[in-house]
PDB file of C-alpha atoms in Angstrom:
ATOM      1  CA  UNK A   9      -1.100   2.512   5.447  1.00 57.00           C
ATOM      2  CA  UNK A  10       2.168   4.105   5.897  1.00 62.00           C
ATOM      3  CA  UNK A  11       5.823   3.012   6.114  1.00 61.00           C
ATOM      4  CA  UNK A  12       7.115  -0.146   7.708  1.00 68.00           C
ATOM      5  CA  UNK A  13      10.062  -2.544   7.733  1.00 77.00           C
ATOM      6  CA  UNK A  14       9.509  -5.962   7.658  1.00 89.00           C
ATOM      7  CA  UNK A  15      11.441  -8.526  10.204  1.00 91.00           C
ATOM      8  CA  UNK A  16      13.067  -9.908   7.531  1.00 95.00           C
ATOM      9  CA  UNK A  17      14.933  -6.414   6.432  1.00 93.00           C
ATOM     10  CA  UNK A  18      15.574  -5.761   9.928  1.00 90.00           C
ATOM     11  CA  UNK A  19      17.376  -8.784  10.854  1.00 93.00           C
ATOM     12  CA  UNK A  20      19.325  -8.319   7.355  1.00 94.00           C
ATOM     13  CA  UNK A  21      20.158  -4.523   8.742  1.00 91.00           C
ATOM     14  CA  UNK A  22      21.440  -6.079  12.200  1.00 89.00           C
ATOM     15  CA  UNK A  23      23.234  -8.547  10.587  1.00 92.00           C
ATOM     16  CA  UNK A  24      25.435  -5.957   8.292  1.00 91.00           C
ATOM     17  CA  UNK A  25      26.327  -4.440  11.830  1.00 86.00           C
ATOM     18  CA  UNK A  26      27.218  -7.032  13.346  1.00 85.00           C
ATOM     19  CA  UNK A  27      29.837  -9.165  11.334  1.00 85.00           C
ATOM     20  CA  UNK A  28      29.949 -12.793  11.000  1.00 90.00           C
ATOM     21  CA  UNK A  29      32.899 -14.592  12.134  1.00 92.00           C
ATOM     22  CA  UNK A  30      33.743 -15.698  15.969  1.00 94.00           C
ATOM     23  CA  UNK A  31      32.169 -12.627  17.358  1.00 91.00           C
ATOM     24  CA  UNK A  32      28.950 -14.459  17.398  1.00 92.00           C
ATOM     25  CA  UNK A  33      30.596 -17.407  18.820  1.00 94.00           C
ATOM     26  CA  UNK A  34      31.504 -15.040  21.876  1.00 91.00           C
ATOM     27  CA  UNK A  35      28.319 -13.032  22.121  1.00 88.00           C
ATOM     28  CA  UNK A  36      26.658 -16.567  22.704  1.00 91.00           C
ATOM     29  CA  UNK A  37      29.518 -16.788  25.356  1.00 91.00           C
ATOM     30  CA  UNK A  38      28.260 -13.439  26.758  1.00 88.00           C
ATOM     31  CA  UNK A  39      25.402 -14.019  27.025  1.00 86.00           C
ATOM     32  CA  UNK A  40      25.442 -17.543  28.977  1.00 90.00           C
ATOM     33  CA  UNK A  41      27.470 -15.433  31.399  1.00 88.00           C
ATOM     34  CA  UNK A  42      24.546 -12.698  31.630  1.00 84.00           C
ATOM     35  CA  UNK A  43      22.849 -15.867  33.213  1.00 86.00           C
ATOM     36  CA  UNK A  44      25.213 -16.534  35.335  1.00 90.00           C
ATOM     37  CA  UNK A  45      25.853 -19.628  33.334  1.00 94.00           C
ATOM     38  CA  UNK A  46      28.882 -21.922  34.772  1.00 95.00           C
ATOM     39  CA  UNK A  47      28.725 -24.107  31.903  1.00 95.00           C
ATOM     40  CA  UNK A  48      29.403 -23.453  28.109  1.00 95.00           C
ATOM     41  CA  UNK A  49      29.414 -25.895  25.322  1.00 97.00           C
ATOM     42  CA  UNK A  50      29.320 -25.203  21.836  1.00 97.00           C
ATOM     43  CA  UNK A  51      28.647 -28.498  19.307  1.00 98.00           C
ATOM     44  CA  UNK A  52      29.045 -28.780  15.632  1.00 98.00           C
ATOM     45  CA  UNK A  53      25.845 -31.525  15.292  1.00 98.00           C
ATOM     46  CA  UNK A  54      26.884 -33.301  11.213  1.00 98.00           C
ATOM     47  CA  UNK A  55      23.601 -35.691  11.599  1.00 97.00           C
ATOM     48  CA  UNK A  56      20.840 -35.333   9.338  1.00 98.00           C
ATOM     49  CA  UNK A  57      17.509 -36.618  11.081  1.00 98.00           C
ATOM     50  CA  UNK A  58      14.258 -37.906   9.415  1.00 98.00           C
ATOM     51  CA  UNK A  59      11.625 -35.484   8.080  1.00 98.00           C
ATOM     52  CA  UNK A  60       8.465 -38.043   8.075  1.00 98.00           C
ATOM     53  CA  UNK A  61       7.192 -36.820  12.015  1.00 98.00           C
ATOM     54  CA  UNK A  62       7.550 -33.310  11.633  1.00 98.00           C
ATOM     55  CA  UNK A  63       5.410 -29.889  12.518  1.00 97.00           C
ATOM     56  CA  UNK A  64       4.883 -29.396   8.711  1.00 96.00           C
ATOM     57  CA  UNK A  65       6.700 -29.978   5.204  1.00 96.00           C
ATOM     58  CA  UNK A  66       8.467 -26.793   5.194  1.00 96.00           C
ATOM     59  CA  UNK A  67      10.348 -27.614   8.311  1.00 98.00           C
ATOM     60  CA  UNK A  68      12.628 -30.607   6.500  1.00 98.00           C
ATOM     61  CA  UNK A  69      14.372 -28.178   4.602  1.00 98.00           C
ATOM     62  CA  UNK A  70      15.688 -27.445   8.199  1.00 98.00           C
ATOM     63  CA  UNK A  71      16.700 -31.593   9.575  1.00 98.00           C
ATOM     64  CA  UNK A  72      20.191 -31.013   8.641  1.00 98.00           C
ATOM     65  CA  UNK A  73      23.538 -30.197  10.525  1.00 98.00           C
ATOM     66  CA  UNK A  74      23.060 -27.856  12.938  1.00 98.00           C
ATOM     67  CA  UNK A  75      25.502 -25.396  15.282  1.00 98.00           C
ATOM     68  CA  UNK A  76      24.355 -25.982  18.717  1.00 98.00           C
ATOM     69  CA  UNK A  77      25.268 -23.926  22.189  1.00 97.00           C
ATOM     70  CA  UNK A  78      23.792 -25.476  25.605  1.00 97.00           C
ATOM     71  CA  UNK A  79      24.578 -23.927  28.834  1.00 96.00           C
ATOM     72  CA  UNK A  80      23.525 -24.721  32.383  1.00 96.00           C
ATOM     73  CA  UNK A  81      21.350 -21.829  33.172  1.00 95.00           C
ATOM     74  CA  UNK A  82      17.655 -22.226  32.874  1.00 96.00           C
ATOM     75  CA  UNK A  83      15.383 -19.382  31.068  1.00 93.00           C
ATOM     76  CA  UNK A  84      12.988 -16.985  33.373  1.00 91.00           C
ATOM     77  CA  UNK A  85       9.781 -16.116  31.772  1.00 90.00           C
ATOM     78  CA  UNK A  86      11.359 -12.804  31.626  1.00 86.00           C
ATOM     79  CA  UNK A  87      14.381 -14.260  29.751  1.00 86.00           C
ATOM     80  CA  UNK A  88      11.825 -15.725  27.233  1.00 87.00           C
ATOM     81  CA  UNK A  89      10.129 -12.185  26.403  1.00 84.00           C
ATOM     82  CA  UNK A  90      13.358 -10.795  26.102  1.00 80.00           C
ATOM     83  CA  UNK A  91      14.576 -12.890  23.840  1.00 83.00           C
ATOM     84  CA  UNK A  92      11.846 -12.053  21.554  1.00 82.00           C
ATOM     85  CA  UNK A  93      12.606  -8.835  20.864  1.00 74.00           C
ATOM     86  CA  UNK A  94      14.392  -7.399  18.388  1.00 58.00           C
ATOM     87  CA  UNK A  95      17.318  -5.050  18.611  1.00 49.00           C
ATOM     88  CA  UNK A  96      19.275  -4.563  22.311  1.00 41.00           C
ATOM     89  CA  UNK A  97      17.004  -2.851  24.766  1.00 39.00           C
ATOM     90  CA  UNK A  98      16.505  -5.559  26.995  1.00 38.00           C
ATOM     91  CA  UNK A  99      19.782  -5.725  28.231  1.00 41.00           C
ATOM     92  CA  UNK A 100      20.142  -1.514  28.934  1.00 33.00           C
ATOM     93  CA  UNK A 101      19.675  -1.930  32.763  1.00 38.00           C
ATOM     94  CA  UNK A 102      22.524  -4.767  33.191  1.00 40.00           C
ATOM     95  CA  UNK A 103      25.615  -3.054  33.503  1.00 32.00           C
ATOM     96  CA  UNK A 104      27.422  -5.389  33.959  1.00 38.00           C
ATOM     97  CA  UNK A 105      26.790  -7.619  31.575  1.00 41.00           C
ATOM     98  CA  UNK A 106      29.909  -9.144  29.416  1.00 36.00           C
ATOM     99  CA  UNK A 107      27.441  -8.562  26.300  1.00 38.00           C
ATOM    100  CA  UNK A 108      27.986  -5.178  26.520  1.00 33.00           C
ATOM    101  CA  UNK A 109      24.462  -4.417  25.158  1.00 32.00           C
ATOM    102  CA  UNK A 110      25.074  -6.107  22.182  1.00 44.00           C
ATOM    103  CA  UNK A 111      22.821  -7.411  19.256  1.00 61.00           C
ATOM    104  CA  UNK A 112      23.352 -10.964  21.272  1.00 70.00           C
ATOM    105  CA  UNK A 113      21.138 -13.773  19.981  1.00 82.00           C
ATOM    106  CA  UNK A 114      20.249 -12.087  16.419  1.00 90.00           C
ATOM    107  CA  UNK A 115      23.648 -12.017  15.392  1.00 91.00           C
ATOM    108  CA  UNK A 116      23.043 -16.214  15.211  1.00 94.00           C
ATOM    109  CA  UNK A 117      21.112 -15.375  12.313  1.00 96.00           C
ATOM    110  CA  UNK A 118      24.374 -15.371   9.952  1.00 97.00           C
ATOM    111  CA  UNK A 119      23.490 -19.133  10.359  1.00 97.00           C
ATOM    112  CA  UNK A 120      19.995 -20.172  10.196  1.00 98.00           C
ATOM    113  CA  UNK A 121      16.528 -18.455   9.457  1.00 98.00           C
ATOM    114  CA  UNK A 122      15.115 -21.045  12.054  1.00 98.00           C
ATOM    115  CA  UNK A 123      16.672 -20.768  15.234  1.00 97.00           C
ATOM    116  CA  UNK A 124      15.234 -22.587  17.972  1.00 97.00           C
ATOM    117  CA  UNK A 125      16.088 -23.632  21.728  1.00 97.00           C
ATOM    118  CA  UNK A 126      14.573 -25.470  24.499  1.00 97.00           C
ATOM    119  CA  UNK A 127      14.694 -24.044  28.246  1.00 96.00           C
ATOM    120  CA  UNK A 128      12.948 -24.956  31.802  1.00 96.00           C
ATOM    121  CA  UNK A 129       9.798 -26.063  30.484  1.00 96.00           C
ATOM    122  CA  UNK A 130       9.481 -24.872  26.653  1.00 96.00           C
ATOM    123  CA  UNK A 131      10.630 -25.526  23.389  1.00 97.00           C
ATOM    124  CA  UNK A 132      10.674 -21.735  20.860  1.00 96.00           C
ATOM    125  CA  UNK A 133      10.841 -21.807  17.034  1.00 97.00           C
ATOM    126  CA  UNK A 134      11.783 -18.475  15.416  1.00 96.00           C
ATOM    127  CA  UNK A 135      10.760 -18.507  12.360  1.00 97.00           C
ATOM    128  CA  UNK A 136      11.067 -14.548  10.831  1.00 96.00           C
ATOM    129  CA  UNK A 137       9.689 -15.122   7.653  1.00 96.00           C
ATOM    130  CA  UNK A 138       6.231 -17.090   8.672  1.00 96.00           C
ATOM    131  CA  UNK A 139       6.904 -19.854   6.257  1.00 96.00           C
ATOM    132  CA  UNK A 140       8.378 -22.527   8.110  1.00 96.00           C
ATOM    133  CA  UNK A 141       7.306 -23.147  11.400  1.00 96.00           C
ATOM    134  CA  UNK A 142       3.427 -24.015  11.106  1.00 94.00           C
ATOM    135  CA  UNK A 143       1.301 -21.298  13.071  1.00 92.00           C
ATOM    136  CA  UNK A 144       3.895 -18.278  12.873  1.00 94.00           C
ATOM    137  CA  UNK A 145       2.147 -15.156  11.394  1.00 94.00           C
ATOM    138  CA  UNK A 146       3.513 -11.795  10.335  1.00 91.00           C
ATOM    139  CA  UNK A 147       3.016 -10.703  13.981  1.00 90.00           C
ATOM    140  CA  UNK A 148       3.398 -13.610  15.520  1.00 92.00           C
ATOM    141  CA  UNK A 149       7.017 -14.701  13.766  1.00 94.00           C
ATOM    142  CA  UNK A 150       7.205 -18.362  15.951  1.00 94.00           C
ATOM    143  CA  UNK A 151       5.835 -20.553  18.437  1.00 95.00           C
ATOM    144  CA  UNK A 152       6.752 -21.983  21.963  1.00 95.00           C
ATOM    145  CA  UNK A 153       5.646 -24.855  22.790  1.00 96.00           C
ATOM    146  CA  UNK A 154       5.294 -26.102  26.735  1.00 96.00           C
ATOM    147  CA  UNK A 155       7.240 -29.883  26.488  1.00 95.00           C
ATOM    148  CA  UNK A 156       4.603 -31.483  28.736  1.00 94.00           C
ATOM    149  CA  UNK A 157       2.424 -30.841  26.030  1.00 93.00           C
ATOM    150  CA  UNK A 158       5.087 -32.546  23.303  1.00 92.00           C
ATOM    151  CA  UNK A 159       5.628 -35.422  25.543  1.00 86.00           C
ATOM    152  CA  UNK A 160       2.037 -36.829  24.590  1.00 88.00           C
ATOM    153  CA  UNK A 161       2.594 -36.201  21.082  1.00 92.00           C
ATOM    154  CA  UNK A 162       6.205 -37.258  20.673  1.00 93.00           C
ATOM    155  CA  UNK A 163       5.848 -39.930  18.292  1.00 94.00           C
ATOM    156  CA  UNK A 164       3.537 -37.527  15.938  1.00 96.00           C
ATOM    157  CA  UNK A 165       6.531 -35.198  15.985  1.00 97.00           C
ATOM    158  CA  UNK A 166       9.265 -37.497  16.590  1.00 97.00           C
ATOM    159  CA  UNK A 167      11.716 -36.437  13.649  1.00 98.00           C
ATOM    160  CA  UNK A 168      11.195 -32.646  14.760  1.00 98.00           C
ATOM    161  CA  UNK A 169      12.083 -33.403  18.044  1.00 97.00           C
ATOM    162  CA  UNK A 170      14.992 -35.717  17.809  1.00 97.00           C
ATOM    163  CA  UNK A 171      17.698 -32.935  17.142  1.00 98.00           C
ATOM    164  CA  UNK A 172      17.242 -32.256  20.968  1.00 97.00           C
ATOM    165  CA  UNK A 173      17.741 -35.007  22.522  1.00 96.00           C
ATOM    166  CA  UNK A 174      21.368 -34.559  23.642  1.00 96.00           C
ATOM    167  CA  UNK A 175      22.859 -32.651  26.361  1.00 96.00           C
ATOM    168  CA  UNK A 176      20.664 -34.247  29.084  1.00 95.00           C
ATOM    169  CA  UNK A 177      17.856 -32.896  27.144  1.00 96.00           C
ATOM    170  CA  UNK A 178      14.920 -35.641  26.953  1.00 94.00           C
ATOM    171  CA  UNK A 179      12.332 -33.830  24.967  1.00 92.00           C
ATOM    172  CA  UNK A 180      10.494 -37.186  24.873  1.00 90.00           C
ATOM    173  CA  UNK A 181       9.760 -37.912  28.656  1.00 90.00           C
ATOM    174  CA  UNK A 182      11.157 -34.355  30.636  1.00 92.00           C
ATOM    175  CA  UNK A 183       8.903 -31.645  30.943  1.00 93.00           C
ATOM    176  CA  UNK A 184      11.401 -29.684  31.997  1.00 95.00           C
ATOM    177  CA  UNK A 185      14.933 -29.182  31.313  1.00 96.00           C
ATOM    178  CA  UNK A 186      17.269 -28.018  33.396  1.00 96.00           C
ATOM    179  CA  UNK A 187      19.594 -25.823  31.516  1.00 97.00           C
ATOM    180  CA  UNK A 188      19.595 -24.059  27.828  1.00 96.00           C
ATOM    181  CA  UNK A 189      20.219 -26.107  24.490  1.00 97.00           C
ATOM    182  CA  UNK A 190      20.381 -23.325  21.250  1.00 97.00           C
ATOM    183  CA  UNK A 191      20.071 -25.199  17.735  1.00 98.00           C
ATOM    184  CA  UNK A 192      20.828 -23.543  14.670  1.00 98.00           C
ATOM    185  CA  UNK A 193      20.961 -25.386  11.959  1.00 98.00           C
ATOM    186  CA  UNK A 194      22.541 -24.461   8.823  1.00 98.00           C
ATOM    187  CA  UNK A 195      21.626 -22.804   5.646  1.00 98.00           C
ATOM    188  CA  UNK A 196      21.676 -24.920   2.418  1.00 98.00           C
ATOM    189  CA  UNK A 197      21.607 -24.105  -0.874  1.00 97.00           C
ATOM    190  CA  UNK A 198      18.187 -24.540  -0.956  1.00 97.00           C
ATOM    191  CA  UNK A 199      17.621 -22.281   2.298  1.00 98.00           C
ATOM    192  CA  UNK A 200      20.169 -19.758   1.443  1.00 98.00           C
ATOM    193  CA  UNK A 201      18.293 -19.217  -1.872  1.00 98.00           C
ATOM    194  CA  UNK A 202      15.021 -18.554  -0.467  1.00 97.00           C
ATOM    195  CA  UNK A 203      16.452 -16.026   2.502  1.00 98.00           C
ATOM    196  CA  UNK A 204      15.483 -12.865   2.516  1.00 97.00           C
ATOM    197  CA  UNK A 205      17.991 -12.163   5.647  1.00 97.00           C
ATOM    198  CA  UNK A 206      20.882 -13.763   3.964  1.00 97.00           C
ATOM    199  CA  UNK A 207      21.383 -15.764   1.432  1.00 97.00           C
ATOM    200  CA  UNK A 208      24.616 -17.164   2.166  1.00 97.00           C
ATOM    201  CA  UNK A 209      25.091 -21.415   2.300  1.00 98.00           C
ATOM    202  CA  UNK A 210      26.956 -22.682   5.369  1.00 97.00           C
ATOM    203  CA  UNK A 211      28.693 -25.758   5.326  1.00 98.00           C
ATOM    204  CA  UNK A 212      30.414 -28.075   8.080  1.00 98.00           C
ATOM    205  CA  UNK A 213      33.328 -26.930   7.284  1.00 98.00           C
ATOM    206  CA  UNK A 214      32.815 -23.405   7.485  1.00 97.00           C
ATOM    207  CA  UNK A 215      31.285 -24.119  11.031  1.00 98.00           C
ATOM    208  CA  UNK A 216      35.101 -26.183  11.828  1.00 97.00           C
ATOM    209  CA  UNK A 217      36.919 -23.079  10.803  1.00 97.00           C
ATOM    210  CA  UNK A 218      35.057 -21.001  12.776  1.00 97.00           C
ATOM    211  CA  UNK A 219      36.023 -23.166  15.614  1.00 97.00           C
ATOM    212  CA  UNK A 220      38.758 -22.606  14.600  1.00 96.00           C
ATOM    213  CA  UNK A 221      39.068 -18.839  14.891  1.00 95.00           C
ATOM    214  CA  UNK A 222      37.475 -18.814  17.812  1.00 94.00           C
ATOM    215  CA  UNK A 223      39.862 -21.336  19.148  1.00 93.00           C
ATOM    216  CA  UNK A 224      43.025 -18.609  18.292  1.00 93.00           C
ATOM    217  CA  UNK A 225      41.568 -15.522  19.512  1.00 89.00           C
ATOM    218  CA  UNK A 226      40.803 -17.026  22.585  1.00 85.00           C
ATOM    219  CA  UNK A 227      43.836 -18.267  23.167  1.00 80.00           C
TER     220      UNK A 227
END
């Protein structure tokens, strides 16, 4: 009884405060730096991978390209529950962060409903709407999976896995990886359609000419 918003409406309510555009490229910037991060890479990823070996059918929908940002930093277990909240209260006590408080990882959503990364010795699916990622509930919108764990299963969930296998990342026979690798991979018509954050495609060359931008107001 009574009123609430759902996770959906309140990631679609962040997201019309926070524009898309290279913003978000820098806020991922930002935030590396919070970490202290020395290294920054941002990737557009055109593969497609194989959807026979993956956590569930709904997840294919999701094999495509993909942005990507790794940095050198590794995630603190208090890095992990902050990133799990919504909204911008976790950063309040760091003054001097570069992120200036800001809306930080959510603002990725103008890409993907399904962001995911892997860090020190875990791999996290978001999954906001509990319909992709097998196991995320209403109030428990994802899952993070220890990669020791994977490693025994890796050929069950091969396909799944693949995607993050680059950047010295060897979900396969690491159980821990030193440094962070963010995937996001793009919405597609199909995706887009069925988003109730927003229903906007993104294509490969829309991720190139946001490269682009970000390339000129950096410069």
């Amino acid at each position: 009884f009574g009123q609430r918003e759902s996770l959906t409406s309140r990631l679609k309510n962040i997201l019309s405060l926070y524009p898309e555009g290279p913003g978000v490229l820098f806020e991922l910037i930002q935030n590396a730096d919070d970490a202290k991060a020395t290294e920054v890479n941002l990737i557009l990823n055109k593969d497609s991978y194989d959807t026979d070996y993956l956590f569930g059918p709904s997840m294919a929908a999701w094999q495509g390209p993909a942005l990507y940002a790794h940095n050198n930093s590794v995630f603190t277990p208090r890095d992990f529950e902050a990133l799990s909240r919504i909204g911008q209260g976790s950063k309040l006590e760091k003054i001097n962060a570069t992120g200036r408080f800001g809306l930080g990882f959510n603002a990725t959503y103008h890409f993907t409903d399904i962001p995911s990364f892997v860090s020190a010795d875990s791999i996290v699916f978001f999954d906001p709407h509990a319909t992709n990622v097998p196991g995320a509930t209403e109030r428990s919108p994802g899952i993070k999976i220890p990669l020791a764990r994977l490693s025994s299963k890796y050929e069950k969930y091969k396909h799944q896995l693949q995607p993050y296998n680059i950047m010295g990342c060897d979900v396969q026979s690491k159980p821990r990886y030193e440094g962070t690798l963010f995937r996001f991979p793009l919405r597609t018509e199909t995706t887009a359609a069925a988003s109730l954050i927003k229903p906007k495609v993104l294509t490969i060359n829309d991720i190139m000419c946001l490269f682009e931008l970000y390339r000129n107001v950096a410069t």
